[in-house]
Structures are given as structure tokens and as C-alpha cells.
XYZ file of C-alpha atoms in Angstrom:
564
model
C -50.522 -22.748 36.990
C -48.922 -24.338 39.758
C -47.207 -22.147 42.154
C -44.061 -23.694 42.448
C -43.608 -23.222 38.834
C -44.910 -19.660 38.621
C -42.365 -19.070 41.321
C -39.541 -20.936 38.885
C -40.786 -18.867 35.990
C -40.483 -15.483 37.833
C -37.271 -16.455 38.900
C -35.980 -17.171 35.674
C -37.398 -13.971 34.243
C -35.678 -11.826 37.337
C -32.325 -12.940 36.589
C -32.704 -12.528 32.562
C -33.599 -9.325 33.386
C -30.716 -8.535 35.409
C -28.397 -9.903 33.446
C -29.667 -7.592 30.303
C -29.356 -4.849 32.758
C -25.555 -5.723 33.750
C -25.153 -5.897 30.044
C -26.180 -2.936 29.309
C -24.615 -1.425 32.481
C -21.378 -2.411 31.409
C -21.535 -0.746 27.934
C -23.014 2.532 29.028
C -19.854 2.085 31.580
C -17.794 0.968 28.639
C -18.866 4.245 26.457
C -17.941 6.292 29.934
C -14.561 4.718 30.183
C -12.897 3.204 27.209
C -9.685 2.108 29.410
C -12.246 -0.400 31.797
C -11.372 -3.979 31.858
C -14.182 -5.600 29.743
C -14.696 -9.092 29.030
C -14.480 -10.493 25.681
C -17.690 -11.608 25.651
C -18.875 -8.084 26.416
C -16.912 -6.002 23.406
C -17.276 -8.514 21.229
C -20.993 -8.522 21.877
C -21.705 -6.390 18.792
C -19.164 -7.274 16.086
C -19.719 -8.516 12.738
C -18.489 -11.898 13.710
C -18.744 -12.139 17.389
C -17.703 -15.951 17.626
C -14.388 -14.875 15.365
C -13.902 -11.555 17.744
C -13.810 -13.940 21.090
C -11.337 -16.178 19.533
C -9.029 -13.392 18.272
C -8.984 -12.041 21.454
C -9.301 -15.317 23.443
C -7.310 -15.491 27.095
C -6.986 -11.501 26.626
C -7.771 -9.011 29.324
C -7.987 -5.531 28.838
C -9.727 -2.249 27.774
C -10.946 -1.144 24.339
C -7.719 0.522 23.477
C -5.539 -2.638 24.729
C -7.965 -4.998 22.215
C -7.604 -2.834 19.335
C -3.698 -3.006 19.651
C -3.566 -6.396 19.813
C -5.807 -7.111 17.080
C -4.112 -4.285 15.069
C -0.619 -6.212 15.919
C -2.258 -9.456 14.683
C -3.661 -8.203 11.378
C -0.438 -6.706 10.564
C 1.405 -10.127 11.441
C -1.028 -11.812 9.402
C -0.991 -9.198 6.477
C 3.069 -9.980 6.282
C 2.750 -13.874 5.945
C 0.321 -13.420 3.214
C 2.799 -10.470 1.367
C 5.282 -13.414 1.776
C 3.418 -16.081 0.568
C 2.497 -14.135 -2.587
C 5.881 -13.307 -3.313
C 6.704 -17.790 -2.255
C 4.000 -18.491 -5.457
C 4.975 -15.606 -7.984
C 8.361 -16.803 -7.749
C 7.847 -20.040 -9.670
C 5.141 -19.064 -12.150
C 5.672 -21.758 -14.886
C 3.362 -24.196 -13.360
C 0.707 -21.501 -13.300
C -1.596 -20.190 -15.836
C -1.813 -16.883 -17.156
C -4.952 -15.726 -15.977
C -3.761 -17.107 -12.561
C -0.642 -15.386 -12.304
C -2.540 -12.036 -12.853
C -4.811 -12.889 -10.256
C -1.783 -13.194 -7.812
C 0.047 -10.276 -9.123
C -3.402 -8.249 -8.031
C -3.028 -10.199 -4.793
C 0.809 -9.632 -4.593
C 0.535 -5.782 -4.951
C -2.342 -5.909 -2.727
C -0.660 -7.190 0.141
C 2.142 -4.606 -0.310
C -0.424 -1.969 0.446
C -2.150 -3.626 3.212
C 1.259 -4.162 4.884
C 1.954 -0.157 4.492
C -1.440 0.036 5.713
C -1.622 -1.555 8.889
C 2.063 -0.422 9.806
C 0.862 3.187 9.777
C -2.214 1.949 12.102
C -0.201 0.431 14.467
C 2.098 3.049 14.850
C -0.844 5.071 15.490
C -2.572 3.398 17.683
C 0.540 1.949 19.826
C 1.244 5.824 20.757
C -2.373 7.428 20.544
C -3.753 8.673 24.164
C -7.473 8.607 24.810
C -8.562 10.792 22.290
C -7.317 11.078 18.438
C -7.271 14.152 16.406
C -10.759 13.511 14.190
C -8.123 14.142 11.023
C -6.140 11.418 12.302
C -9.114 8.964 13.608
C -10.487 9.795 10.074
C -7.525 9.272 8.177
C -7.220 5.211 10.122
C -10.322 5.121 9.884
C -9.866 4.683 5.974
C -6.696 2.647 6.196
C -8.497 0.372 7.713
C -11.704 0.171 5.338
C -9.268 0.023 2.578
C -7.191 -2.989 3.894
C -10.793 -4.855 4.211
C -11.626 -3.670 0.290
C -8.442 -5.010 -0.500
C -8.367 -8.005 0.660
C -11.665 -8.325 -0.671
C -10.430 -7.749 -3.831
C -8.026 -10.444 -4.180
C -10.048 -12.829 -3.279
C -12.950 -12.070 -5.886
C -10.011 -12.410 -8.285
C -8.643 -15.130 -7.679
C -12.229 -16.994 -7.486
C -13.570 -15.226 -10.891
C -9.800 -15.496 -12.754
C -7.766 -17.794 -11.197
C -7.906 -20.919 -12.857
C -5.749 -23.225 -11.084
C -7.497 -24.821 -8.483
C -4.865 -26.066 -6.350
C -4.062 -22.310 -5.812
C -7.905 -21.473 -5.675
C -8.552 -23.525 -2.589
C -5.286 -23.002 -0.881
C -5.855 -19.237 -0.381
C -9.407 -18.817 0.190
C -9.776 -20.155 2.863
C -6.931 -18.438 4.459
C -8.387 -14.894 2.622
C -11.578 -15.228 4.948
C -9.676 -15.952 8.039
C -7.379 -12.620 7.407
C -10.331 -10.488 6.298
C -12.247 -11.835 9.766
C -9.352 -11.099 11.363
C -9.463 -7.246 9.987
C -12.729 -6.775 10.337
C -12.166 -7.032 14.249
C -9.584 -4.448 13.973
C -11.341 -2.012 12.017
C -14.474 -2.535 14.846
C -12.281 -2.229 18.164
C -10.609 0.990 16.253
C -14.541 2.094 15.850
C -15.186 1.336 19.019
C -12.054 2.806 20.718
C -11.164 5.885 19.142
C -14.378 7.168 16.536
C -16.726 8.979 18.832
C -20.710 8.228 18.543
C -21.032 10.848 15.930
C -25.070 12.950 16.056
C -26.821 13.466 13.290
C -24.769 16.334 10.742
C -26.623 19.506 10.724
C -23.562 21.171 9.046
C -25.838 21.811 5.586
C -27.495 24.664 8.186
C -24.121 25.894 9.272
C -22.156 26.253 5.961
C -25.575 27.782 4.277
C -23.979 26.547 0.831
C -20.459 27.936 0.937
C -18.453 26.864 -1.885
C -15.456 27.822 -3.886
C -16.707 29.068 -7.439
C -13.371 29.805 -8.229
C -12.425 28.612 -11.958
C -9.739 26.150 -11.889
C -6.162 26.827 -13.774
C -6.333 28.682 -16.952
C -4.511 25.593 -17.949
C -3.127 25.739 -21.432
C -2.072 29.417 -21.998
C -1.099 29.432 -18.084
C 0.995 26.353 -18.215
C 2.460 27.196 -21.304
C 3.490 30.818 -19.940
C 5.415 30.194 -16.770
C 6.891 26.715 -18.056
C 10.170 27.928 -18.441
C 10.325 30.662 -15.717
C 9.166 27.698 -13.220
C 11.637 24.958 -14.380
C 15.038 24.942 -12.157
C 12.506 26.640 -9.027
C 11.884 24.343 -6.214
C 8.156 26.334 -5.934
C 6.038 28.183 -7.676
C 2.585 29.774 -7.225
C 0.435 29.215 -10.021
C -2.578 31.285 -9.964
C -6.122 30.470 -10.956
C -7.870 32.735 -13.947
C -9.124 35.281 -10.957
C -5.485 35.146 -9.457
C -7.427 35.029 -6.596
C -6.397 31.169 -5.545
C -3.169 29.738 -5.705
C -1.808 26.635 -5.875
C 1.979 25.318 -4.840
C 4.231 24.106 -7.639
C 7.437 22.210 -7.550
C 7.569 21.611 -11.160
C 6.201 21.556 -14.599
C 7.058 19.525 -17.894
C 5.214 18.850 -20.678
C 4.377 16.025 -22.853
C 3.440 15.952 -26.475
C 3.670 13.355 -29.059
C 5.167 15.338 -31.412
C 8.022 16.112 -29.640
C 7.694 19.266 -28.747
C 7.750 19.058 -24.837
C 9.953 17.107 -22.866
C 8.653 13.618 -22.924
C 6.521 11.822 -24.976
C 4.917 9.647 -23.152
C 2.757 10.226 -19.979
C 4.842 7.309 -18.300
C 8.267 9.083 -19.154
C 6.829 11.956 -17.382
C 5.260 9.706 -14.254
C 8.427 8.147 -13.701
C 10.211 11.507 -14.053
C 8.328 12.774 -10.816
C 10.006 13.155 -7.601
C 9.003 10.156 -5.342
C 7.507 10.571 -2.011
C 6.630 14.359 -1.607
C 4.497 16.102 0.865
C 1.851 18.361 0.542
C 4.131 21.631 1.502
C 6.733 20.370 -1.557
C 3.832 20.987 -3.932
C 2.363 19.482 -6.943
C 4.717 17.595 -10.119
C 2.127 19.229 -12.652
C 2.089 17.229 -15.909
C 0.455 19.081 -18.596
C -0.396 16.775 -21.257
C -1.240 18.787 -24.887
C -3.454 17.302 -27.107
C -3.471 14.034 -28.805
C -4.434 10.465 -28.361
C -2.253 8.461 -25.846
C -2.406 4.478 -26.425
C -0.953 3.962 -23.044
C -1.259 1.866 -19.845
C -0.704 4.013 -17.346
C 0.204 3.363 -13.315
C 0.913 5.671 -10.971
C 2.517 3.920 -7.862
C 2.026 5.205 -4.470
C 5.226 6.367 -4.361
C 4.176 8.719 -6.808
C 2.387 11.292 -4.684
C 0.814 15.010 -5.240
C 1.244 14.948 -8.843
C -1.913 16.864 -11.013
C -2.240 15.594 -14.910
C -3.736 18.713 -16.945
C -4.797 17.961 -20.566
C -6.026 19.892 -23.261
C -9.399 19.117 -22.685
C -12.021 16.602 -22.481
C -11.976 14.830 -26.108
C -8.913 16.841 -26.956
C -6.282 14.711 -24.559
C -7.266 11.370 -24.316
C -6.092 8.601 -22.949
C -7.114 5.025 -24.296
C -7.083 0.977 -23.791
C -8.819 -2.083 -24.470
C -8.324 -4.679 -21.533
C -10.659 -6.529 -20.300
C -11.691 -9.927 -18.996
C -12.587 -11.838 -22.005
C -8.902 -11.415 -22.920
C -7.726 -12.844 -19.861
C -7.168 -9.586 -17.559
C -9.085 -9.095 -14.557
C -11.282 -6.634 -13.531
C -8.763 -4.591 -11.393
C -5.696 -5.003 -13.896
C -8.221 -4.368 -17.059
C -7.655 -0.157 -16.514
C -6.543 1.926 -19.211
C -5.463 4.193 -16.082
C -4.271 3.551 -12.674
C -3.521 5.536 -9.521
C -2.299 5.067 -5.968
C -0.187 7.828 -5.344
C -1.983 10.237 -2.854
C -3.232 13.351 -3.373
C -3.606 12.660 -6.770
C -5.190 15.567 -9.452
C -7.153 15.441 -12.928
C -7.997 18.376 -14.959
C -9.355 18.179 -18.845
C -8.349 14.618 -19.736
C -10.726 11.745 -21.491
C -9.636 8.551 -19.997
C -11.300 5.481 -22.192
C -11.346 1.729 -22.757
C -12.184 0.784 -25.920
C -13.155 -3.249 -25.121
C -17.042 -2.775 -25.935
C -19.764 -4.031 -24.262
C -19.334 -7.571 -25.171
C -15.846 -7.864 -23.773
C -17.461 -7.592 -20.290
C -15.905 -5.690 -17.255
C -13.581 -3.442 -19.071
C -12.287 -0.693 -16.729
C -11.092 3.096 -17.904
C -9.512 4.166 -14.486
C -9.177 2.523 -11.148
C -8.676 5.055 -8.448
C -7.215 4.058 -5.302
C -5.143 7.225 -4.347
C -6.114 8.830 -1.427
C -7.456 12.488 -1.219
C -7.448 12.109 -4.958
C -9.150 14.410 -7.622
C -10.563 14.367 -10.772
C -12.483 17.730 -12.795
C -13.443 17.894 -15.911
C -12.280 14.802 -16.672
C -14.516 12.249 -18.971
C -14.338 8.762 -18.408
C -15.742 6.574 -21.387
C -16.307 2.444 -21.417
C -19.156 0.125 -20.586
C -19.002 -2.537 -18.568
C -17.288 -1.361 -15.184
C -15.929 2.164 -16.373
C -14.587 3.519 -13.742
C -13.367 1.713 -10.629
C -13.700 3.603 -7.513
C -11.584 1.151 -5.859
C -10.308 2.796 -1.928
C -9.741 5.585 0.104
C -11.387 9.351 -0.287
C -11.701 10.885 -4.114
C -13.560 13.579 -5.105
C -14.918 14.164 -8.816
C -16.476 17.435 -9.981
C -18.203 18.082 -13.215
C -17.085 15.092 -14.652
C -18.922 12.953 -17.542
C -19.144 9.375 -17.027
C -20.328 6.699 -19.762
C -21.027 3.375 -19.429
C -23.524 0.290 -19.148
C -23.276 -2.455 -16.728
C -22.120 -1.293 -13.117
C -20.055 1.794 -14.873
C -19.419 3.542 -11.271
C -18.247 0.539 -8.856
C -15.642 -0.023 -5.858
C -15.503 0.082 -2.026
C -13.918 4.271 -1.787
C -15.483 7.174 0.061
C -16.216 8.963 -2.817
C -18.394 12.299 -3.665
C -18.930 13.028 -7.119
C -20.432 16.552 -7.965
C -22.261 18.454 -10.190
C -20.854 15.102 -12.798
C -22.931 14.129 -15.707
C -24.007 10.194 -16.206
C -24.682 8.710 -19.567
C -25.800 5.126 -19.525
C -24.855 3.637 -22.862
C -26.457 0.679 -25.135
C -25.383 -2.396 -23.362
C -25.062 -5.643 -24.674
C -28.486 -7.316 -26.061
C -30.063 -8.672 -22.909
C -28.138 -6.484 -20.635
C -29.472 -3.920 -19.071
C -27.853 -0.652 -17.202
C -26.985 0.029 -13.142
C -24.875 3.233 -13.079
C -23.801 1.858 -9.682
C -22.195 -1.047 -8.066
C -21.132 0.042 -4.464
C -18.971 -2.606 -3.004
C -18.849 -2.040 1.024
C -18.985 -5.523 2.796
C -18.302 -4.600 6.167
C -20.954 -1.947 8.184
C -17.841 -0.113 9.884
C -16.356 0.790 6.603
C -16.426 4.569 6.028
C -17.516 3.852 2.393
C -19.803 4.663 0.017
C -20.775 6.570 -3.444
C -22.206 10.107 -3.089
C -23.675 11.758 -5.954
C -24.902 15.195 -6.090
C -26.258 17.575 -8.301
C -25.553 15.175 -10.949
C -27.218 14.923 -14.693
C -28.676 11.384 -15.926
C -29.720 11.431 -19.180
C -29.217 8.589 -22.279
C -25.986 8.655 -24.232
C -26.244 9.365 -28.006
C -26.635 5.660 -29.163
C -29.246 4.639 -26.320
C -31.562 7.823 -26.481
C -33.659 6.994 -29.311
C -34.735 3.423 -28.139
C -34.369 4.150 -24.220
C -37.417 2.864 -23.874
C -36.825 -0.728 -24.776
C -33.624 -0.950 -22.135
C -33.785 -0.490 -18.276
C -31.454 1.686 -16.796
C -31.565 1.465 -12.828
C -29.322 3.754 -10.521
C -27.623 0.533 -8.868
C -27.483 -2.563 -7.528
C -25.535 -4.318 -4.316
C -22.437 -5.774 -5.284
C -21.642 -6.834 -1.705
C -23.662 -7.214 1.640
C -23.619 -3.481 2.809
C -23.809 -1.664 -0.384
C -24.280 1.846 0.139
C -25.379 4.685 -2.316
C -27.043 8.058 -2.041
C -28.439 10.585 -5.051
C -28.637 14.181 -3.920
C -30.364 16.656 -5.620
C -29.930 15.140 -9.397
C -31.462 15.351 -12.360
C -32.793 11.970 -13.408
C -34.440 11.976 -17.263
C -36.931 9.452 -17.905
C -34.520 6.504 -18.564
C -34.233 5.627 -14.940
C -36.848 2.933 -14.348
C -39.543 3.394 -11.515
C -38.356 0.789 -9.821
C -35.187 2.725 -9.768
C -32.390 -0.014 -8.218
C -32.267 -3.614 -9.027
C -31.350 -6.638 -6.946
C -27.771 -8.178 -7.386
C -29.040 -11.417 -6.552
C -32.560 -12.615 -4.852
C -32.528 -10.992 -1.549
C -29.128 -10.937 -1.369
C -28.159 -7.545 0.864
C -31.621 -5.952 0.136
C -31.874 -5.831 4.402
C -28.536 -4.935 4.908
C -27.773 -2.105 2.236
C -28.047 1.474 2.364
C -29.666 3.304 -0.725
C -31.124 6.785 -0.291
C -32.602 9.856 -2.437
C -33.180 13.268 -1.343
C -34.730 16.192 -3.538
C -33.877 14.687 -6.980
C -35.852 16.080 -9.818
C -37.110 15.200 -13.126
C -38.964 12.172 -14.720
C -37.077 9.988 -13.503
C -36.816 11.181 -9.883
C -40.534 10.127 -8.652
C -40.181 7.672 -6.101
C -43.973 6.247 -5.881
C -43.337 2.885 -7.444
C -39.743 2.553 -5.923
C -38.690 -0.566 -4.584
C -39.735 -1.615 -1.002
C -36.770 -2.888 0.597
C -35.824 -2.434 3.800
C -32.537 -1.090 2.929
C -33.835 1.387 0.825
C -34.669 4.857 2.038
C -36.273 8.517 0.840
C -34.087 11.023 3.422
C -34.616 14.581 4.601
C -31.666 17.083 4.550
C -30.488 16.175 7.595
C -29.473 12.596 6.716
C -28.586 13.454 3.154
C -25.466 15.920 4.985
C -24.446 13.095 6.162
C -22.689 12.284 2.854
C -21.433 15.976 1.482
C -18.051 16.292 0.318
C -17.142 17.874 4.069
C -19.115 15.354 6.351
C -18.296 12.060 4.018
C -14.711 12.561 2.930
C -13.329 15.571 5.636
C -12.868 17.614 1.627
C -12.371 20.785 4.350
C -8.957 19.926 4.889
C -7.115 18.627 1.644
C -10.282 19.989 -1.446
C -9.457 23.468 -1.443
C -5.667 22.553 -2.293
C -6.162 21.283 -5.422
C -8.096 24.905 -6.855
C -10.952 22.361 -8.113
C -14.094 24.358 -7.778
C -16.100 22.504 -5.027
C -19.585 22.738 -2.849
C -19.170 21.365 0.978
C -22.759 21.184 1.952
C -26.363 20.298 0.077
């Protein structure tokens, strides 16, 4: 080799070398001092969409914080020119079709949320210091994940539902741009105010602490103090030890027979103060036994209110939408919830479509710090819709087919049993479809403890269907079993592709300590998003490292377990 170009080539390689080092100078700096002046090139280095990042942020100079306010500012602009535009199209709806106004009433009521959403994280953020309370981080944290999944959500239906096309192409594009445009603000917030958090060891530190407590001794409880506790602003109502209490601003009851003081669950919804706190106590509804043929909503105005039934298979509450008929998959549900803080005890929620009707949903859940126990939920296709936010379940049963546990929330279900159904002929089962599409997104499914074995009409030819534990519905799907009981219906393999090699590189799938015949992970599959985790990992995603259930679980008097 010639000198001159040795000389050239050692030159070139010096000042690639330094400028990795300035690089990486500048973000160990950057990780020192959040309130540095960075370039955009620099913070936007590592984003999902770094070209998108530099042109959100383009002929801006600041610091972490001062990015993540502006982007913040311009999501939220954003967010209320699309809540307008909704409302521009939905006021002329005659030229539309039907399944295309549903699409953009999803879309419409969407919007409203998002717009709620980001107003609270720009509050936040406009007067947070250097440092956020991790309650408060956490709680934006999900805001933020939740605006993406919502967004996210309109879009899929207007392009599986919508069926005007004029509409279709008008707002997609504009949907991508505004869910770019999120996804930068839920990374600078990341990046500015969610510390680099080390591995969870907390599954040492708790040593299994949990509340064994039995919940409510609901019906001859309820039924006792009823009167005494109408016309009382709060009440204690004990649990059968009298050892836990919970705070009550009210009881009613409904019964179809008349008997109570509504007959209808809706009567009773819209009966509920709006707006509570925590403090104010829980609008207890105690629904006695009987079949309800009712869609029911509870708006997010709607908050702390608990639903007590009779009992699994004793209250029940039942639908048949679905998507064959024209409904999409998120206004399908027999049940819906927004309202936070939201609680289930001894209720059957079902949808009665079949498995031929397609995605036919029993509840969608999108109420933060929300709660379902003992509750079953029974459909096939797309039972229940875990759609946003935090929710807990806990000893729950859970039937269906086709993706019967799907959505974008944080979400830990415990100690819940899953039966996977007989699906349509040439279907076959994924108890899972987790729906995270952005790798800052606090989301996930959790399952621990759980039960897997065949429903009644699949166990005697399980054999000739395969039942898998899930499959990625979107890029960064993300699903962990913990310490479950998996009967010999789950198939080696154990997960199935969505599509090709769509997300198989990008998802997150784990197992740690499952048991039975189903649980043997020799011939799992070999992708690189797939894992088998040690304890240390698998804390990670307990109900008090994955959803914070320390601070708003123990409320509710649901029995619960906080570590593995």
C-alpha cells in the first residue's frame, strides 16, 4: 500500500473515531445534565424515527426538558385539529356509509381522550423541575403510551371498516404524521424525566407479600348496610375478616324485577356522581342476579365506581356485536369502560356473536387503575380488549379462540384461568394478541400463576386444533407467562407468527418457571424476540414493578400478590 494513502486511510479512521467519541461524550454528558444545550442531531440520535424527530424539532435549540415541551405543545396542537376535524366530518354523515361513520365515531371519541390526554402532560411537564415524582413520571408515562394506542386505533379502523375511500385516504396519511409526531413526545418525556431504571430485584425484597384478604362478603354485606348507607356521604364497608376496609359514598341496587332501585345497569351508571376522587369513595353498584341484554359504557367521567354481581354465571351481562354486522372491533363490546379506577367483582360479561362472526369483543377496558376479580369473560374471537392504561385482573376466567386477550394496556392478570375454545374450522387459537407499536410504550400483557387448560367443547378433540399462547399484532408486541400452568393443548412451538417475519426481531415474548405439559420449552420457536428469563427479569413485569399496583391495588380490597 502506498504511503500516502495509508496516511489518508489513518486519517480518516482518526477522525471517525473521534467523532464516535464526541458522540458518545455528549450523551454520557447529556445523561449527567439533562438541561445541556444538545443538538438535534444528537437527541434525536436514538428515536424511533430520527429523520421525523429532526424535523419536529428543526431550527430548535435547547435541553431535553425544553424539546419535550415543545413537542408535547405540538402533539397537543395537532391532537385538537384532528378532534376538530372529526367533529367537521360527523357533522354531515349522509354522504357516508354506515360502517364509515362508526369508524369515525371510534376516531371522534378517540380524539376527545387524546386531547384530555396531552393537556394533562403539558401541564405537567410545563411546571415539572428536574426531577418528577416516579408516581407522577409513571402516571405520563401512560398518558402518553395511551395517546399512541389510540391513535393507533383509529387508524386500524378506519382502514379495516371504513369504506369510503375518499375519507380512507384523506386521514391516513395525516394519522401517521400525528402518531410520528407523538411518538417523539413520548421519547423526549423518556428521555427527560424516566430515569435509566436497573434491573428489579424487588421479588427478593417483598419475599411474596400479598394481601390474602377475601374480598367483600358481597351479597349478604351489600344487602345489610344498603339502607343504613344511603343518605351518608361515606361509609366503611368491611371485608369478611373486617380486617380491610374500603370507602363508600353510596350504594343502590339493580334488579330486573324491580326490586332495587333501577333496573338497568345504565340507569344506575348514569345515576353515579361524575368526576369523584379517590378520598370521595366508590359509587358501588350491586347488580343481583339475572341476565342483562345491555350495552353498557361507562364514560370517563364516570370514575371510582365498583360493579358487584351475584356471581360469575349468576349476573351476567350479554351482547352480540361484531364485525360481520358492520361494528368494529372497538365498538363490537358488550361492555365498555373509561372511567378510572374502575372495579369488577362476580359478574360474567359475554358476547354471544360466535366464532364465525369474527372479532366479537365482551369488554374493552380502557379505564385507568381499573379492576376486575372474579369476573368471567366469555366470547371467541377477540374477547376481551385490553385496550389502554394500567388494569389489573385476579382470578378471573377468560374464554375464547382467536386473539381472546388483545390491546396495547399495562396489564397483569393473576392467578386467572384461560380456556381456549373451538374456533372456527380452519382457525386455530392464540390466547394473546399484544398490540404495543412503539418500544417506549410502558405496555404489555403479564400473566401469572395462570391455568390453561381446553374449554368443555375443545377438550375432547384438542388434539386436532393448535392453540399457541400468542402472536404479534403490531411491531413491538410484548408478552410474558409467569409461573402458569399450561395443559397439553399449548403447541410446542408455543407462539405463532402474525405475519412472515413480521416483528419476530422486534417483539418481546418471555416464560419463566411455567409448569405442566405444555410448559416445556425444547422445541420453542427460535426467534430473536423470544426469550426463556430468570426471576430477575420476570419481576420486571409483577403487578408492583409493571403497573406501580402498590399505590392504587390495595384500595379496591381485591386480594392481590406484588412480587413472583
Amino acid at each position: 500500500m502506498p504511503m500516502a494513502m495509508a496516511f489518508n486511510n489513518l486519517h480518516v479512521l482518526t477522525l471517525f473515531v473521534s467523532l464516535v467519541l464526541s458522540f458518545l461524550t455528549t450523551s454520557i454528558s447529556l445523561a449527567d445534565n439533562n438541561h445541556a444545550i444538545v443538538p438535534t442531531e444528537t437527541i434525536c440520535y436514538s428515536a424511533l424515527n430520527p429523520s421525523y424527530c429532526k424535523f419536529v424539532l428543526a431550527n430548535q435549540n435547547g435541553s431535553l426538558y425544553d424539546y419535550c415541551r415543545i413537542s408535547v405543545r405540538k402533539s397537543l396542537s395537532q391532537s385538537r385539529k384532528f378532534m376538530n376535524k372529526m367533529y367537521s366530518y360527523l357533522q354531515n354523515p349522509s354522504s357516508l356509509s354506515q360502517p364509515t361513520i362508526r369508524a369515525l365515531e371510534d376516531c371522534q371519541f378517540l380524539s376527545e381522550l387524546n386531547f384530555e390526554y396531552l393537556s394533562t402532560t403539558q401541564d405537567t411537564v410545563d411546571k415539572a423541575s428536574d426531577v418528577l415524582p416516579t408516581s407522577q413520571a409513571d402516571d405520563v408515562h401512560t398518558l402518553l403510551s395511551a395517546v399512541l394506542t389510540n391513535q393507533q386505533t383509529c387508524l386500524d379502523g378506519l382502514q379495516t371498516s371504513a369504506s369510503d375511500p375518499r375519507v380512507k385516504n384523506d386521514l391516513s396519511s395525516q394519522l401517521s404524521d400525528i402518531t410520528k409526531l407523538h411518538g417523539v413526545s413520548l421519547y423526549m418525556f423518556t428521555k427527560a424525566w424516566i430515569p435509566e431504571k436497573k434491573i428489579s430485584t424487588s421479588w427478593q425484597h417483598h419475599g411474596g407479600i400479598q394481601n390474602d384478604h377475601l374480598p367483600l362478603k358481597i351479597s349478604n354485606k351489600v344487602r345489610a348496610i344498603y339502607d343504613s348507607a344511603r343518605g351518608h356521604r361515606r361509609k366503611l364497608l368491611q371485608t369478611m375478616d373486617g380486617n380491610e376496609s374500603i370507602v363508600v359514598s353510596d350504594i343502590v341496587v339493580v334488579s330486573k324485577d324491580g326490586s332495587g332501585n333501577f333496573t338497568t345497569i345504565n340507569d344506575a351508571i348514569a345515576a353515579a356522581p361524575n368526576n369523584t376522587a379517590a378520598t370521595d369513595g366508590y359509587f358501588i353498584i350491586f347488580i343481583t342476579e339475572g341476565i342483562y341484554q345491555e350495552y353498557v359504557s361507562i364514560a370517563k367521567i364516570k370514575k371510582f365506581l365498583m360493579l358487584i354481581g351475584d356471581g360469575i354465571n349468576r349476573t351476567i351481562i350479554t351482547g352480540d356485536r361484531n364485525v360481520v354486522d358492520g361494528f368494529t372491533t372497538f365498538n363490537s363490546a358488550t361492555f365498555a369502560v373509561v372511567g378510572q379506577g374502575f372495579v369488577a367483582m362476580n359478574i360474567t360479561f359475554r358476547n354471544t356473536a360466535g366464532p364465525s362472526k369474527h372479532q366479537a369483543v365482551a369488554v374493552r377496558n380502557g379505564a385507568d387503575m381499573s379492576t376486575f376479580y372474579s369476573c368471567s369473560f366469555e366470547g371467541y374471537q377477540d374477547t376481551l380488549y385490553t385496550h389502554s392504561l394500567r388494569q389489573f385482573y385476579r382470578e378471573c376466567d377468560i374464554y375464547g379462540t382467536v386473539d381472546f386477550i388483545f390491546g396495547n394496556a399495562a396489564v397483569v392478570l393473576q392467578n386467572c384461568n384461560m380456556y381456549p375454545r373451538l374456533p372456527d374450522s380452519g382457525q386455530f387459537n392464540a390466547i394473546t394478541a399484544q398490540g404495543r407499536t412503539d418500544p417506549n410504550q410502558n405496555t404489555g400483557i403479564s400473566i401469572q400463576n395462570a391455568t390453561i387448560k381446553a374449554a368443555q367443547d375443545l377438550a375432547p378433540i384438542v388434539g386436532s386444533v393448535k392453540t399457541y399462547l400468542g402472536r404479534p399484532w403490531k411491531e413491538y408486541s410484548r408478552t410474558i407467562y409467569m409461573q402458569c400452568f399450561m395443559d397439553s393443548l399449548i403447541a410446542p412451538a408455543g407462539w405463532h407468527e402474525w405475519s412472515g417475519n413480521f416483528a419476530l426481531g422486534t417483539l418481546y415474548y418471555a416464560e419463566y418457571g411455567n409448569m405442566g405439559p405444555g410448559s416445556n420449552t425444547a422445541n420453542r420457536v427460535n426467534w430473536p424476540g423470544y426469550h426463556v428469563i430468570e426471576a430477575t427479569d420476570a419481576a420486571n413485569f409483577t403487578l408492583s414493578n409493571f403497573l406501580d399496583g402498590d399505590d392504587w391495588v390495595p384500595q379496591t380490597s381485591v386480594p392481590y400478590q406484588m412480587s413472583l
